[in-house]
Amino acid sequence: MKTLLKYILTAAPFLYMMLIWIMSSNPDDAVIRFPDNTLDRFIKESLHLIEFAILYGLFVLALLANGKLSYSINFIVALVAIFYGFVDEIHQSFVPYRSATMIDAAKDLIGVTVLFWVVNRTYFRNPGHGMTKYMKKVEGYFS
């Protein structure tokens, strides 16, 4: 069971990247459209802040499951998540009814940066923090 969960956590960020790519290949209202245009735009624009933070978080979980989370590797996967956000924006520029803006790329960057800061402040700098204890439990479960 542990081995299967470890494989799932290791594959999760890459499966999520595929999901992002597929969703970005469709018009922005292909899945859901709220009746109020202002609400629709607000929710979809806000999702940029968390979409790539989730990707980075999945990379952190994969690293924890494999016992490989270190400060330098953590920094690298944050850069990978940010870079993928830029790649996704470029990809969207070629999709009909989609747009690519630097504002959206900045939102992706902010989302990853905030979660990166949280991971660094808790896991690496504050070993007594509750989140650190949880992350250490996840890491210990697989070792």
PDB file of C-alpha atoms in Angstrom, residues 3-127:
ATOM      1  CA  THR A   3       4.501   1.693  -2.429  1.00  0.00           C
ATOM      2  CA  LEU A   4       1.342   2.390  -4.391  1.00  0.00           C
ATOM      3  CA  LEU A   5       0.734   5.641  -2.510  1.00  0.00           C
ATOM      4  CA  LYS A   6       4.343   6.643  -3.085  1.00  0.00           C
ATOM      5  CA  TYR A   7       3.955   6.075  -6.830  1.00  0.00           C
ATOM      6  CA  ILE A   8       0.698   8.036  -6.876  1.00  0.00           C
ATOM      7  CA  LEU A   9       2.253  10.983  -5.026  1.00  0.00           C
ATOM      8  CA  THR A  10       5.279  10.882  -7.322  1.00  0.00           C
ATOM      9  CA  ALA A  11       3.089  10.889 -10.439  1.00  0.00           C
ATOM     10  CA  ALA A  12       0.585  13.475  -9.122  1.00  0.00           C
ATOM     11  CA  PRO A  13       2.432  16.660 -10.178  1.00  0.00           C
ATOM     12  CA  PHE A  14       2.941  15.333 -13.697  1.00  0.00           C
ATOM     13  CA  LEU A  15      -0.675  14.215 -14.013  1.00  0.00           C
ATOM     14  CA  TYR A  16      -1.734  17.646 -12.762  1.00  0.00           C
ATOM     15  CA  MET A  17       0.507  19.287 -15.381  1.00  0.00           C
ATOM     16  CA  MET A  18      -1.279  17.232 -18.038  1.00  0.00           C
ATOM     17  CA  LEU A  19      -4.635  18.339 -16.623  1.00  0.00           C
ATOM     18  CA  ILE A  20      -3.542  21.987 -16.751  1.00  0.00           C
ATOM     19  CA  TRP A  21      -2.454  21.543 -20.369  1.00  0.00           C
ATOM     20  CA  ILE A  22      -5.751  19.897 -21.351  1.00  0.00           C
ATOM     21  CA  MET A  23      -7.840  22.535 -19.582  1.00  0.00           C
ATOM     22  CA  SER A  24      -5.784  25.321 -21.192  1.00  0.00           C
ATOM     23  CA  SER A  25      -6.444  23.805 -24.594  1.00  0.00           C
ATOM     24  CA  ASN A  26     -10.157  24.603 -24.274  1.00  0.00           C
ATOM     25  CA  PRO A  27     -12.011  27.918 -24.200  1.00  0.00           C
ATOM     26  CA  ASP A  28     -12.223  29.332 -20.676  1.00  0.00           C
ATOM     27  CA  ASP A  29     -15.946  28.636 -20.455  1.00  0.00           C
ATOM     28  CA  ALA A  30     -15.736  25.039 -21.716  1.00  0.00           C
ATOM     29  CA  VAL A  31     -16.172  23.515 -18.246  1.00  0.00           C
ATOM     30  CA  ILE A  32     -18.233  26.060 -16.361  1.00  0.00           C
ATOM     31  CA  ARG A  33     -19.671  29.501 -16.935  1.00  0.00           C
ATOM     32  CA  PHE A  34     -21.291  31.482 -14.152  1.00  0.00           C
ATOM     33  CA  PRO A  35     -24.349  33.539 -15.121  1.00  0.00           C
ATOM     34  CA  ASP A  36     -22.828  36.716 -13.692  1.00  0.00           C
ATOM     35  CA  ASN A  37     -19.918  37.769 -15.936  1.00  0.00           C
ATOM     36  CA  THR A  38     -18.209  39.676 -13.122  1.00  0.00           C
ATOM     37  CA  LEU A  39     -18.321  36.667 -10.806  1.00  0.00           C
ATOM     38  CA  ASP A  40     -17.208  34.356 -13.615  1.00  0.00           C
ATOM     39  CA  ARG A  41     -14.189  36.515 -14.387  1.00  0.00           C
ATOM     40  CA  PHE A  42     -13.298  37.031 -10.725  1.00  0.00           C
ATOM     41  CA  ILE A  43     -13.319  33.302  -9.938  1.00  0.00           C
ATOM     42  CA  LYS A  44     -11.373  32.316 -13.040  1.00  0.00           C
ATOM     43  CA  GLU A  45      -8.799  35.059 -12.546  1.00  0.00           C
ATOM     44  CA  SER A  46      -8.407  34.094  -8.876  1.00  0.00           C
ATOM     45  CA  LEU A  47      -7.760  30.489  -9.839  1.00  0.00           C
ATOM     46  CA  HIS A  48      -4.424  31.558 -11.331  1.00  0.00           C
ATOM     47  CA  LEU A  49      -3.234  32.274  -7.799  1.00  0.00           C
ATOM     48  CA  ILE A  50      -3.906  28.752  -6.589  1.00  0.00           C
ATOM     49  CA  GLU A  51      -3.558  26.619  -9.734  1.00  0.00           C
ATOM     50  CA  PHE A  52       0.221  26.708  -9.819  1.00  0.00           C
ATOM     51  CA  ALA A  53       0.545  26.785  -6.038  1.00  0.00           C
ATOM     52  CA  ILE A  54      -1.217  23.410  -6.135  1.00  0.00           C
ATOM     53  CA  LEU A  55       1.302  22.198  -8.720  1.00  0.00           C
ATOM     54  CA  TYR A  56       4.191  23.274  -6.501  1.00  0.00           C
ATOM     55  CA  GLY A  57       2.490  21.672  -3.471  1.00  0.00           C
ATOM     56  CA  LEU A  58       2.169  18.392  -5.354  1.00  0.00           C
ATOM     57  CA  PHE A  59       5.898  18.524  -6.135  1.00  0.00           C
ATOM     58  CA  VAL A  60       6.599  19.051  -2.418  1.00  0.00           C
ATOM     59  CA  LEU A  61       4.440  16.035  -1.521  1.00  0.00           C
ATOM     60  CA  ALA A  62       6.231  13.932  -4.141  1.00  0.00           C
ATOM     61  CA  LEU A  63       9.591  14.957  -2.717  1.00  0.00           C
ATOM     62  CA  LEU A  64       8.431  14.194   0.834  1.00  0.00           C
ATOM     63  CA  ALA A  65       7.187  10.767  -0.234  1.00  0.00           C
ATOM     64  CA  ASN A  66      10.595  10.020  -1.707  1.00  0.00           C
ATOM     65  CA  GLY A  67      12.606  11.556   1.164  1.00  0.00           C
ATOM     66  CA  LYS A  68      14.209  14.079  -1.185  1.00  0.00           C
ATOM     67  CA  LEU A  69      12.917  17.420   0.112  1.00  0.00           C
ATOM     68  CA  SER A  70      15.852  19.747   0.654  1.00  0.00           C
ATOM     69  CA  TYR A  71      16.074  23.504   0.431  1.00  0.00           C
ATOM     70  CA  SER A  72      17.835  23.503  -2.947  1.00  0.00           C
ATOM     71  CA  ILE A  73      15.524  20.928  -4.541  1.00  0.00           C
ATOM     72  CA  ASN A  74      12.532  22.775  -3.069  1.00  0.00           C
ATOM     73  CA  PHE A  75      13.748  25.943  -4.778  1.00  0.00           C
ATOM     74  CA  ILE A  76      14.190  24.080  -8.076  1.00  0.00           C
ATOM     75  CA  VAL A  77      10.659  22.639  -8.056  1.00  0.00           C
ATOM     76  CA  ALA A  78       9.265  26.099  -7.256  1.00  0.00           C
ATOM     77  CA  LEU A  79      11.084  27.382 -10.351  1.00  0.00           C
ATOM     78  CA  VAL A  80       9.701  24.455 -12.380  1.00  0.00           C
ATOM     79  CA  ALA A  81       6.142  25.309 -11.303  1.00  0.00           C
ATOM     80  CA  ILE A  82       6.690  28.985 -12.176  1.00  0.00           C
ATOM     81  CA  PHE A  83       8.251  28.087 -15.520  1.00  0.00           C
ATOM     82  CA  TYR A  84       5.330  25.794 -16.304  1.00  0.00           C
ATOM     83  CA  GLY A  85       3.003  28.717 -15.591  1.00  0.00           C
ATOM     84  CA  PHE A  86       4.851  30.744 -18.230  1.00  0.00           C
ATOM     85  CA  VAL A  87       4.733  27.810 -20.660  1.00  0.00           C
ATOM     86  CA  ASP A  88       1.004  27.497 -20.046  1.00  0.00           C
ATOM     87  CA  GLU A  89       0.490  31.188 -20.822  1.00  0.00           C
ATOM     88  CA  ILE A  90       2.411  30.810 -24.093  1.00  0.00           C
ATOM     89  CA  HIS A  91       0.347  27.709 -24.904  1.00  0.00           C
ATOM     90  CA  GLN A  92      -2.887  29.640 -24.269  1.00  0.00           C
ATOM     91  CA  SER A  93      -1.831  32.318 -26.741  1.00  0.00           C
ATOM     92  CA  PHE A  94      -2.232  29.728 -29.519  1.00  0.00           C
ATOM     93  CA  VAL A  95      -5.644  28.477 -28.357  1.00  0.00           C
ATOM     94  CA  PRO A  96      -8.722  30.103 -29.931  1.00  0.00           C
ATOM     95  CA  TYR A  97     -10.855  32.019 -27.411  1.00  0.00           C
ATOM     96  CA  ARG A  98      -8.007  32.055 -24.869  1.00  0.00           C
ATOM     97  CA  SER A  99      -5.566  34.787 -24.062  1.00  0.00           C
ATOM     98  CA  ALA A 100      -2.128  34.971 -22.526  1.00  0.00           C
ATOM     99  CA  THR A 101      -1.174  37.918 -20.387  1.00  0.00           C
ATOM    100  CA  MET A 102       1.754  38.823 -18.208  1.00  0.00           C
ATOM    101  CA  ILE A 103      -0.749  39.576 -15.429  1.00  0.00           C
ATOM    102  CA  ASP A 104      -1.847  35.923 -15.487  1.00  0.00           C
ATOM    103  CA  ALA A 105       1.788  34.789 -15.439  1.00  0.00           C
ATOM    104  CA  ALA A 106       2.410  37.110 -12.484  1.00  0.00           C
ATOM    105  CA  LYS A 107      -0.555  35.577 -10.643  1.00  0.00           C
ATOM    106  CA  ASP A 108       0.911  32.110 -11.246  1.00  0.00           C
ATOM    107  CA  LEU A 109       4.241  33.307  -9.897  1.00  0.00           C
ATOM    108  CA  ILE A 110       2.631  34.880  -6.806  1.00  0.00           C
ATOM    109  CA  GLY A 111       0.708  31.694  -6.006  1.00  0.00           C
ATOM    110  CA  VAL A 112       3.847  29.555  -6.137  1.00  0.00           C
ATOM    111  CA  THR A 113       5.892  32.145  -4.236  1.00  0.00           C
ATOM    112  CA  VAL A 114       3.405  32.346  -1.360  1.00  0.00           C
ATOM    113  CA  LEU A 115       3.333  28.568  -0.876  1.00  0.00           C
ATOM    114  CA  PHE A 116       7.130  28.405  -1.282  1.00  0.00           C
ATOM    115  CA  TRP A 117       7.438  30.971   1.504  1.00  0.00           C
ATOM    116  CA  VAL A 118       5.066  28.956   3.729  1.00  0.00           C
ATOM    117  CA  VAL A 119       7.025  25.736   3.155  1.00  0.00           C
ATOM    118  CA  ASN A 120      10.326  27.465   3.875  1.00  0.00           C
ATOM    119  CA  ARG A 121       9.049  29.227   7.010  1.00  0.00           C
ATOM    120  CA  THR A 122       7.548  26.043   8.416  1.00  0.00           C
ATOM    121  CA  TYR A 123       9.485  23.017   7.166  1.00  0.00           C
ATOM    122  CA  PHE A 124      12.983  24.447   6.997  1.00  0.00           C
ATOM    123  CA  ARG A 125      12.987  27.233   9.615  1.00  0.00           C
ATOM    124  CA  ASN A 126      10.441  26.252  12.266  1.00  0.00           C
ATOM    125  CA  PRO A 127      10.652  22.551  13.113  1.00  0.00           C
TER     126      PRO A 127
END
